[in-house]
Tab-separated table of C-alpha atoms in Angstrom:
chain	number	residue	atom	x	y	z
A	812	UNK	CA	-23.161	-16.563	-11.830
A	813	UNK	CA	-24.112	-13.865	-9.352
A	814	UNK	CA	-21.363	-11.890	-7.760
A	815	UNK	CA	-22.265	-9.694	-4.777
A	816	UNK	CA	-20.090	-7.248	-2.831
A	817	UNK	CA	-18.338	-6.563	-6.104
A	818	UNK	CA	-15.940	-3.848	-7.011
A	819	UNK	CA	-14.883	-3.510	-10.664
A	820	UNK	CA	-11.542	-1.992	-11.674
A	821	UNK	CA	-11.286	-0.873	-15.249
A	822	UNK	CA	-8.189	0.379	-17.044
A	823	UNK	CA	-9.238	3.005	-19.574
A	824	UNK	CA	-7.306	2.749	-22.844
A	825	UNK	CA	-6.771	5.343	-25.482
A	826	UNK	CA	-5.663	8.271	-23.346
A	827	UNK	CA	-3.191	10.056	-25.679
A	828	UNK	CA	0.289	11.176	-24.673
A	829	UNK	CA	-0.389	14.241	-22.600
A	830	UNK	CA	1.096	17.665	-23.431
A	831	UNK	CA	1.232	20.922	-21.461
A	832	UNK	CA	-2.111	22.591	-21.510
A	833	UNK	CA	-4.131	19.447	-22.232
A	834	UNK	CA	-7.502	19.224	-20.491
A	835	UNK	CA	-7.130	15.832	-18.791
A	836	UNK	CA	-10.744	15.842	-17.564
A	837	UNK	CA	-12.005	16.250	-21.145
A	838	UNK	CA	-9.675	13.577	-22.450
A	839	UNK	CA	-10.815	11.156	-19.796
A	840	UNK	CA	-14.454	11.665	-20.740
A	841	UNK	CA	-13.579	11.090	-24.432
A	842	UNK	CA	-11.671	7.910	-23.494
A	843	UNK	CA	-14.538	6.682	-21.338
A	844	UNK	CA	-16.884	7.148	-24.267
A	845	UNK	CA	-14.503	5.373	-26.664
A	846	UNK	CA	-14.214	2.532	-24.098
A	847	UNK	CA	-18.076	2.527	-23.862
A	848	UNK	CA	-17.812	2.947	-20.111
A	849	UNK	CA	-20.400	5.115	-18.415
A	850	UNK	CA	-19.788	6.395	-14.909
A	851	UNK	CA	-22.072	5.762	-11.984
A	852	UNK	CA	-22.605	7.694	-8.802
A	853	UNK	CA	-19.874	6.668	-6.308
A	854	UNK	CA	-17.341	5.736	-8.994
A	855	UNK	CA	-13.728	6.626	-8.217
A	856	UNK	CA	-11.366	7.736	-10.956
A	857	UNK	CA	-7.726	6.960	-10.278
A	858	UNK	CA	-5.405	9.151	-12.362
A	859	UNK	CA	-1.657	8.701	-12.693
A	860	UNK	CA	0.300	11.639	-11.363
A	861	UNK	CA	2.417	11.742	-14.527
A	862	UNK	CA	-0.367	12.841	-16.785
A	863	UNK	CA	-1.460	15.498	-14.330
A	864	UNK	CA	2.110	16.840	-14.127
A	865	UNK	CA	2.496	16.794	-17.904
A	866	UNK	CA	-0.767	18.678	-18.450
A	867	UNK	CA	0.451	21.328	-15.978
A	868	UNK	CA	3.775	21.626	-17.791
A	869	UNK	CA	5.711	20.362	-14.772
A	870	UNK	CA	8.535	18.978	-16.858
A	871	UNK	CA	11.986	20.340	-16.173
A	872	UNK	CA	15.012	20.220	-18.439
A	873	UNK	CA	17.945	19.194	-16.266
A	874	UNK	CA	20.372	21.012	-18.615
A	875	UNK	CA	18.891	24.270	-17.380
A	876	UNK	CA	19.462	23.374	-13.658
A	877	UNK	CA	22.568	24.761	-12.022
A	878	UNK	CA	23.668	22.542	-9.163
A	879	UNK	CA	24.614	24.126	-5.819
A	880	UNK	CA	27.690	23.097	-3.874
A	881	UNK	CA	25.382	21.132	-1.616
A	882	UNK	CA	24.060	19.137	-4.571
A	883	UNK	CA	27.619	18.440	-5.747
A	884	UNK	CA	28.599	17.290	-2.263
A	885	UNK	CA	25.621	14.936	-2.061
A	886	UNK	CA	26.555	13.648	-5.564
A	887	UNK	CA	30.031	12.674	-4.336
A	888	UNK	CA	28.521	11.178	-1.192
A	889	UNK	CA	25.982	8.887	-2.837
A	890	UNK	CA	27.677	8.048	-6.166
A	891	UNK	CA	29.352	4.865	-4.966
A	892	UNK	CA	26.428	3.826	-2.782
A	893	UNK	CA	24.172	3.908	-5.830
A	894	UNK	CA	26.666	1.865	-7.834
A	895	UNK	CA	26.802	-0.780	-5.108
A	896	UNK	CA	22.963	-0.834	-4.904
A	897	UNK	CA	22.821	-1.204	-8.664
A	898	UNK	CA	20.795	1.960	-9.055
A	899	UNK	CA	21.314	4.716	-11.704
A	900	UNK	CA	23.780	7.383	-10.504
A	901	UNK	CA	22.036	10.740	-10.065
A	902	UNK	CA	23.941	13.657	-11.516
A	903	UNK	CA	24.283	16.900	-9.561
A	904	UNK	CA	21.583	18.567	-11.691
A	905	UNK	CA	19.024	15.897	-10.793
A	906	UNK	CA	20.068	16.129	-7.107
A	907	UNK	CA	19.559	19.926	-7.285
A	908	UNK	CA	16.103	19.404	-8.829
A	909	UNK	CA	15.242	17.041	-5.941
A	910	UNK	CA	16.438	19.506	-3.356
A	911	UNK	CA	14.408	22.266	-5.055
A	912	UNK	CA	11.202	20.224	-4.579
A	913	UNK	CA	11.968	19.298	-0.989
A	914	UNK	CA	11.718	21.017	2.372
A	915	UNK	CA	13.916	18.449	4.076
A	916	UNK	CA	16.494	15.858	3.111
A	917	UNK	CA	15.904	12.849	5.400
A	918	UNK	CA	18.385	10.294	4.053
A	919	UNK	CA	21.064	10.371	1.437
A	920	UNK	CA	22.137	6.791	1.073
A	921	UNK	CA	21.850	5.035	-2.275
A	922	UNK	CA	18.565	6.875	-2.700
A	923	UNK	CA	17.546	10.351	-1.582
A	924	UNK	CA	14.634	10.257	0.796
A	925	UNK	CA	13.127	13.745	1.191
A	926	UNK	CA	10.106	15.432	2.578
A	927	UNK	CA	8.453	17.272	-0.290
A	928	UNK	CA	6.928	20.664	0.092
A	929	UNK	CA	3.514	18.884	0.414
A	930	UNK	CA	4.816	16.829	3.314
A	931	UNK	CA	5.150	13.481	1.448
A	932	UNK	CA	8.098	11.452	2.538
A	933	UNK	CA	9.301	9.718	-0.577
A	934	UNK	CA	12.252	8.919	-2.820
A	935	UNK	CA	13.674	11.746	-4.906
A	936	UNK	CA	10.820	14.198	-3.973
A	937	UNK	CA	8.620	12.272	-6.390
A	938	UNK	CA	10.722	13.276	-9.372
A	939	UNK	CA	10.509	10.780	-12.194
A	940	UNK	CA	12.361	10.279	-15.465
A	941	UNK	CA	10.384	7.316	-16.839
A	942	UNK	CA	7.531	7.971	-19.175
A	943	UNK	CA	8.874	11.516	-19.713
A	944	UNK	CA	9.982	12.436	-23.209
A	945	UNK	CA	13.599	13.529	-23.686
A	946	UNK	CA	16.700	12.189	-21.985
A	947	UNK	CA	17.248	15.300	-19.844
A	948	UNK	CA	13.670	15.893	-18.778
A	949	UNK	CA	12.095	15.006	-15.478
A	950	UNK	CA	8.559	15.326	-14.159
A	951	UNK	CA	7.732	17.105	-10.955
A	952	UNK	CA	4.751	16.445	-8.680
A	953	UNK	CA	1.810	18.871	-8.949
A	954	UNK	CA	2.212	21.653	-6.366
A	955	UNK	CA	-1.329	21.235	-5.107
A	956	UNK	CA	-2.524	17.739	-6.059
A	957	UNK	CA	-5.764	17.989	-4.014
A	958	UNK	CA	-6.676	21.122	-5.990
A	959	UNK	CA	-5.984	19.276	-9.283
A	960	UNK	CA	-8.094	16.297	-8.163
A	961	UNK	CA	-10.937	18.707	-7.329
A	962	UNK	CA	-10.650	20.516	-10.690
A	963	UNK	CA	-10.801	17.262	-12.597
A	964	UNK	CA	-13.649	15.911	-10.487
A	965	UNK	CA	-15.758	19.023	-10.901
A	966	UNK	CA	-15.275	19.076	-14.678
A	967	UNK	CA	-16.254	15.396	-15.091
A	968	UNK	CA	-19.142	15.735	-12.554
A	969	UNK	CA	-20.487	18.690	-14.494
A	970	UNK	CA	-20.413	16.781	-17.771
A	971	UNK	CA	-21.721	13.468	-16.511
A	972	UNK	CA	-24.038	14.648	-13.673
A	973	UNK	CA	-22.636	11.839	-11.541
A	974	UNK	CA	-21.216	12.097	-8.041
A	975	UNK	CA	-17.611	10.950	-8.269
A	976	UNK	CA	-14.314	10.844	-6.485
A	977	UNK	CA	-10.905	11.466	-8.001
A	978	UNK	CA	-7.577	10.087	-6.713
A	979	UNK	CA	-4.295	11.196	-8.163
A	980	UNK	CA	-1.924	8.313	-7.619
A	981	UNK	CA	1.821	7.953	-7.759
A	982	UNK	CA	4.073	4.898	-7.313
A	983	UNK	CA	5.890	5.170	-3.970
A	984	UNK	CA	8.503	2.875	-2.592
A	985	UNK	CA	8.178	1.951	1.028
A	986	UNK	CA	10.355	1.747	4.108
A	987	UNK	CA	11.347	-1.814	5.021
A	988	UNK	CA	9.480	-3.325	2.028
A	989	UNK	CA	10.575	-3.970	-1.508
A	990	UNK	CA	8.266	-3.038	-4.352
A	991	UNK	CA	6.425	0.176	-5.134
A	992	UNK	CA	2.692	0.564	-4.521
A	993	UNK	CA	0.130	3.120	-5.657
A	994	UNK	CA	-0.130	5.938	-3.179
A	995	UNK	CA	-2.681	8.770	-3.306
A	996	UNK	CA	-1.020	12.184	-3.503
A	997	UNK	CA	-4.254	14.129	-4.283
A	998	UNK	CA	-7.820	13.330	-3.405
A	999	UNK	CA	-11.222	14.850	-3.951
A	1000	UNK	CA	-14.655	13.551	-3.176
A	1001	UNK	CA	-13.491	10.739	-0.824
A	1002	UNK	CA	-11.955	10.869	2.649
A	1003	UNK	CA	-8.321	9.750	2.567
A	1004	UNK	CA	-8.860	7.892	5.875
A	1005	UNK	CA	-11.638	5.577	6.967
A	1006	UNK	CA	-11.608	6.020	10.750
A	1007	UNK	CA	-13.148	2.903	12.369
A	1008	UNK	CA	-12.251	3.879	15.935
A	1009	UNK	CA	-15.363	3.605	18.100
A	1010	UNK	CA	-16.961	0.971	15.877
A	1011	UNK	CA	-17.267	-2.600	17.037
A	1012	UNK	CA	-15.340	-5.741	16.031
A	1013	UNK	CA	-16.827	-9.198	15.417
A	1014	UNK	CA	-17.137	-9.765	19.155
A	1015	UNK	CA	-18.703	-6.300	19.889
A	1016	UNK	CA	-15.531	-4.864	21.352
A	1017	UNK	CA	-14.596	-1.327	20.409
A	1018	UNK	CA	-11.911	-0.775	17.786
A	1019	UNK	CA	-9.367	1.514	19.363
A	1020	UNK	CA	-6.773	2.049	16.666
A	1021	UNK	CA	-8.194	1.090	13.310
A	1022	UNK	CA	-7.791	3.812	10.723
A	1023	UNK	CA	-7.690	2.599	7.131
A	1024	UNK	CA	-5.819	4.411	4.419
A	1025	UNK	CA	-8.658	3.728	1.991
A	1026	UNK	CA	-7.385	5.799	-0.888
A	1027	UNK	CA	-4.103	3.878	-0.856
A	1028	UNK	CA	-5.401	0.378	-0.252
B	291	UNK	CA	-21.817	-1.170	-21.738
B	292	UNK	CA	-18.558	-3.002	-22.513
B	293	UNK	CA	-15.826	-2.823	-19.974
B	294	UNK	CA	-12.391	-4.018	-21.039
B	295	UNK	CA	-9.198	-4.377	-18.986
B	296	UNK	CA	-11.405	-5.269	-16.101
B	297	UNK	CA	-10.567	-6.677	-12.709
B	298	UNK	CA	-13.394	-7.730	-10.430
B	299	UNK	CA	-13.007	-7.760	-6.659
B	300	UNK	CA	-15.559	-9.774	-4.733
B	301	UNK	CA	-16.059	-10.004	-0.994
B	302	UNK	CA	-17.190	-13.489	-0.044
B	303	UNK	CA	-19.855	-13.463	2.650
B	304	UNK	CA	-20.849	-16.252	4.951
B	305	UNK	CA	-17.452	-17.386	6.141
B	306	UNK	CA	-18.268	-18.542	9.747
B	307	UNK	CA	-16.291	-17.486	12.778
B	308	UNK	CA	-13.141	-19.625	12.565
B	309	UNK	CA	-12.056	-21.976	15.335
B	310	UNK	CA	-8.814	-23.872	15.831
B	311	UNK	CA	-8.625	-26.852	13.497
B	312	UNK	CA	-11.070	-25.460	10.964
B	313	UNK	CA	-10.237	-26.235	7.310
B	314	UNK	CA	-10.274	-22.735	5.823
B	315	UNK	CA	-9.799	-23.973	2.319
B	316	UNK	CA	-12.912	-26.130	2.589
B	317	UNK	CA	-14.891	-23.304	4.188
B	318	UNK	CA	-13.865	-20.957	1.396
B	319	UNK	CA	-15.108	-23.356	-1.237
B	320	UNK	CA	-18.382	-23.734	0.612
B	321	UNK	CA	-18.764	-19.966	0.876
B	322	UNK	CA	-17.938	-19.526	-2.808
B	323	UNK	CA	-20.681	-22.042	-3.651
B	324	UNK	CA	-23.101	-20.305	-1.362
B	325	UNK	CA	-22.212	-17.004	-3.009
B	326	UNK	CA	-22.639	-18.630	-6.436
B	327	UNK	CA	-19.130	-17.638	-7.358
B	328	UNK	CA	-17.119	-19.997	-9.502
B	329	UNK	CA	-13.369	-19.575	-9.736
B	330	UNK	CA	-11.484	-19.056	-13.045
B	331	UNK	CA	-7.891	-19.794	-13.929
B	332	UNK	CA	-5.776	-16.871	-12.752
B	333	UNK	CA	-8.083	-15.855	-9.922
B	334	UNK	CA	-6.427	-14.643	-6.797
B	335	UNK	CA	-7.860	-15.353	-3.365
B	336	UNK	CA	-6.996	-12.842	-0.691
B	337	UNK	CA	-7.447	-14.267	2.791
B	338	UNK	CA	-7.337	-12.249	5.982
B	339	UNK	CA	-4.455	-13.293	8.276
B	340	UNK	CA	-6.754	-13.467	11.298
B	341	UNK	CA	-8.736	-16.462	10.051
B	342	UNK	CA	-5.545	-18.291	9.124
B	343	UNK	CA	-4.183	-17.602	12.622
B	344	UNK	CA	-7.401	-18.749	14.291
B	345	UNK	CA	-7.558	-21.950	12.268
B	346	UNK	CA	-3.948	-22.678	13.365
B	347	UNK	CA	-4.860	-22.014	17.015
B	348	UNK	CA	-2.463	-19.072	17.186
B	349	UNK	CA	-4.440	-17.378	19.897
B	350	UNK	CA	-2.658	-16.604	23.115
B	351	UNK	CA	-4.154	-15.887	26.520
B	352	UNK	CA	-2.259	-12.955	27.946
B	353	UNK	CA	-3.064	-14.037	31.485
B	354	UNK	CA	-0.680	-16.989	30.875
B	355	UNK	CA	2.208	-14.751	29.763
B	356	UNK	CA	4.797	-13.847	32.391
B	357	UNK	CA	6.384	-10.534	31.564
B	358	UNK	CA	10.191	-10.250	31.760
B	359	UNK	CA	11.980	-7.320	33.398
B	360	UNK	CA	12.623	-6.019	29.896
B	361	UNK	CA	8.907	-6.036	29.106
B	362	UNK	CA	8.165	-4.206	32.400
B	363	UNK	CA	10.835	-1.595	31.601
B	364	UNK	CA	9.347	-1.010	28.143
B	365	UNK	CA	5.917	-0.732	29.674
B	366	UNK	CA	7.080	2.103	31.970
B	367	UNK	CA	8.929	3.741	29.049
B	368	UNK	CA	5.984	3.798	26.661
B	369	UNK	CA	3.014	4.180	28.968
B	370	UNK	CA	2.854	7.927	28.926
B	371	UNK	CA	3.773	8.204	25.237
B	372	UNK	CA	0.770	5.989	24.417
B	373	UNK	CA	-1.483	8.123	26.561
B	374	UNK	CA	-0.306	11.283	24.791
B	375	UNK	CA	-0.771	9.659	21.326
B	376	UNK	CA	-4.280	8.534	22.448
B	377	UNK	CA	-3.451	4.882	21.928
B	378	UNK	CA	-4.406	2.013	24.220
B	379	UNK	CA	-1.764	1.399	26.874
B	380	UNK	CA	-0.126	-1.997	26.400
B	381	UNK	CA	0.310	-3.986	29.556
B	382	UNK	CA	3.603	-5.797	30.292
B	383	UNK	CA	2.063	-9.162	29.265
B	384	UNK	CA	1.192	-7.862	25.830
B	385	UNK	CA	4.643	-6.276	25.509
B	386	UNK	CA	6.209	-9.650	26.455
B	387	UNK	CA	4.060	-11.419	23.833
B	388	UNK	CA	5.261	-8.909	21.203
B	389	UNK	CA	8.896	-9.486	22.220
B	390	UNK	CA	8.304	-13.239	21.975
B	391	UNK	CA	7.271	-12.922	18.320
B	392	UNK	CA	10.107	-10.568	17.459
B	393	UNK	CA	13.727	-10.939	16.547
B	394	UNK	CA	14.419	-7.199	17.014
B	395	UNK	CA	12.826	-4.231	18.667
B	396	UNK	CA	13.302	-1.233	16.412
B	397	UNK	CA	11.374	1.505	18.135
B	398	UNK	CA	9.580	1.788	21.381
B	399	UNK	CA	7.784	5.106	21.193
B	400	UNK	CA	4.017	5.240	21.512
B	401	UNK	CA	3.980	2.084	19.464
B	402	UNK	CA	6.341	-0.848	19.360
B	403	UNK	CA	7.868	-1.374	15.958
B	404	UNK	CA	9.548	-4.718	15.724
B	405	UNK	CA	11.055	-7.031	13.213
B	406	UNK	CA	9.143	-10.297	13.376
B	407	UNK	CA	10.785	-13.661	13.139
B	408	UNK	CA	9.733	-13.686	9.438
B	409	UNK	CA	11.443	-10.367	8.818
B	410	UNK	CA	8.347	-8.186	8.641
B	411	UNK	CA	8.882	-4.781	10.076
B	412	UNK	CA	5.523	-3.814	11.639
B	413	UNK	CA	3.746	-2.601	14.690
B	414	UNK	CA	3.473	-4.961	17.674
B	415	UNK	CA	4.949	-7.918	15.713
B	416	UNK	CA	1.556	-8.251	13.956
B	417	UNK	CA	-0.206	-9.112	17.182
B	418	UNK	CA	-3.895	-8.165	17.173
B	419	UNK	CA	-6.640	-8.005	19.736
B	420	UNK	CA	-9.514	-6.940	17.494
B	421	UNK	CA	-11.728	-9.656	16.032
B	422	UNK	CA	-10.334	-12.087	18.610
B	423	UNK	CA	-12.776	-13.561	21.143
B	424	UNK	CA	-12.111	-12.876	24.826
B	425	UNK	CA	-10.672	-9.827	26.479
B	426	UNK	CA	-7.270	-11.306	27.228
B	427	UNK	CA	-6.681	-13.118	23.988
B	428	UNK	CA	-4.463	-11.996	21.123
B	429	UNK	CA	-3.822	-13.431	17.690
B	430	UNK	CA	-0.305	-14.154	16.505
B	431	UNK	CA	0.863	-14.217	12.863
B	432	UNK	CA	1.241	-17.622	11.281
B	433	UNK	CA	4.848	-18.790	11.649
B	434	UNK	CA	5.151	-19.728	7.976
B	435	UNK	CA	2.504	-17.742	6.047
B	436	UNK	CA	3.839	-18.800	2.584
B	437	UNK	CA	3.397	-22.396	3.566
B	438	UNK	CA	-0.191	-21.744	4.722
B	439	UNK	CA	-0.952	-19.930	1.472
B	440	UNK	CA	0.433	-22.876	-0.469
B	441	UNK	CA	-1.595	-25.358	1.573
B	442	UNK	CA	-4.818	-23.457	0.995
B	443	UNK	CA	-4.058	-22.948	-2.644
B	444	UNK	CA	-3.345	-26.613	-3.246
B	445	UNK	CA	-6.507	-27.722	-1.527
B	446	UNK	CA	-8.709	-25.353	-3.545
B	447	UNK	CA	-6.873	-26.097	-6.798
B	448	UNK	CA	-7.407	-29.785	-6.266
B	449	UNK	CA	-11.119	-29.298	-5.690
B	450	UNK	CA	-11.778	-26.758	-8.412
B	451	UNK	CA	-9.179	-27.847	-11.039
B	452	UNK	CA	-8.365	-24.154	-11.520
B	453	UNK	CA	-4.960	-22.452	-11.468
B	454	UNK	CA	-5.125	-19.995	-8.598
B	455	UNK	CA	-3.019	-17.768	-6.421
B	456	UNK	CA	-3.467	-17.139	-2.720
B	457	UNK	CA	-2.388	-14.085	-0.742
B	458	UNK	CA	-2.654	-13.967	2.977
B	459	UNK	CA	-3.081	-10.342	3.872
B	460	UNK	CA	-2.761	-8.325	7.047
B	461	UNK	CA	-3.374	-4.639	7.826
B	462	UNK	CA	-0.051	-2.883	8.288
B	463	UNK	CA	0.507	0.678	9.302
B	464	UNK	CA	3.200	2.543	7.403
B	465	UNK	CA	6.135	4.766	8.176
B	466	UNK	CA	5.403	8.422	7.476
B	467	UNK	CA	1.845	7.797	6.379
B	468	UNK	CA	-1.369	7.622	8.400
B	469	UNK	CA	-3.826	4.809	7.649
B	470	UNK	CA	-3.288	1.059	7.426
B	471	UNK	CA	-3.213	-0.836	4.128
B	472	UNK	CA	-3.458	-4.460	3.151
B	473	UNK	CA	-0.021	-6.052	3.058
B	474	UNK	CA	0.734	-9.532	1.861
B	475	UNK	CA	2.408	-11.687	4.518
B	476	UNK	CA	2.089	-15.005	2.662
B	477	UNK	CA	1.936	-15.698	-0.999
B	478	UNK	CA	1.573	-18.778	-3.265
B	479	UNK	CA	1.053	-18.927	-6.979
B	480	UNK	CA	2.024	-15.337	-7.762
B	481	UNK	CA	5.318	-13.527	-7.587
B	482	UNK	CA	5.366	-10.928	-4.779
B	483	UNK	CA	7.298	-8.579	-7.051
B	484	UNK	CA	6.750	-7.541	-10.658
B	485	UNK	CA	10.183	-6.576	-11.845
B	486	UNK	CA	9.911	-4.219	-14.806
B	487	UNK	CA	13.611	-3.343	-14.940
B	488	UNK	CA	14.844	-3.777	-18.503
B	489	UNK	CA	11.377	-3.188	-19.986
B	490	UNK	CA	10.700	0.040	-21.923
B	491	UNK	CA	8.689	3.108	-20.953
B	492	UNK	CA	6.310	5.063	-23.209
B	493	UNK	CA	9.248	6.639	-24.999
B	494	UNK	CA	11.211	3.360	-25.433
B	495	UNK	CA	13.689	4.166	-22.709
B	496	UNK	CA	14.682	1.358	-20.378
B	497	UNK	CA	13.130	1.243	-16.916
B	498	UNK	CA	16.003	1.123	-14.448
B	499	UNK	CA	14.342	0.906	-11.052
B	500	UNK	CA	10.719	-0.084	-11.428
B	501	UNK	CA	9.821	-3.019	-9.271
B	502	UNK	CA	6.100	-3.216	-8.333
B	503	UNK	CA	4.904	-4.787	-5.086
B	504	UNK	CA	2.005	-6.386	-6.970
B	505	UNK	CA	0.714	-8.518	-4.078
B	506	UNK	CA	0.335	-5.418	-1.924
B	507	UNK	CA	-0.975	-2.952	-4.480
């Protein structure tokens, strides 16, 4: 069976639980070797945000966060809405941590929608409790995800001598649509957007609006 | 080189330009054969909305659309905004066609965001001019995309004796994020959502909110 126009997606197993200071790029190469996967020019590595954040030590102990009056007010405002929506109730410390990572609070209904300091509009400023060790610990997004993607890419390119791209991906919920999807928060070696404007459609008419979010799709 | 945890994505070439009345399921099987691709149990076929719409004859000639006063008012309201945003200016006929496919107009800025009769919140009620033959023709979304997905799945399952899933996909723009991504509008044989609530994370703590939009990701 021949299969043309093929893209292969491979999940790499054996990445250990990441601690602060770990060299993710090195661990990825070791896991690729263990998985007997060799990289080719043009391959794209998609790395979960959580392991990048853990390696950077971006884990915060909520017991050390002192909530402001604003965080306490938001807590009282959204507590019941969260209960009705069957979502975990955020304590004022978590709300404060979310505010600390945000430059703007857009919506405080049963979920907090904020604009992060990077400009991402997402739930809870990208703060996550799942897959973080300890009941009071949260993970924060990398402060400069593009820089981290570049750092990882350069390390792996140097070792493998292959031309690669790196996408750091997080799960984002969406407006008007249930279910989270992988969303690129940091990118290196690939353009985030594939701008098809000016190209022609099947009937040779010019595409006027087509811009594809190719690192998210 | 062994590659485990592998997903293969294949673009099938040789699907002809689709006309009203074409049996897409049959054409897909013929193209799979020409591409020497055999289906396996669990394979997922992702089919572009446009070919489903064309096969159903859901092409509308805008010259036959009579704009209402509301469409004309919207035209005057958004004309300059479109120009500023460097987007094609929609004529009143196109605006009327969008209203005809919508149950609610959510935003009429430089783009019309509407809720379609299915409940999708998207630009222009999913109406598309690209890849549609003729300068005045537009394509409309299938009225019951899940039913179309089911029909195609059953036909191909009957012929191949394999257990398959079918996703009918369209390009949707997103709130707060540049770049369109593939979005499932019709699904058969796979659950649109992968609900992980109640499962455990890496540290054995229960996931409380994780629901993955697996047909979109």
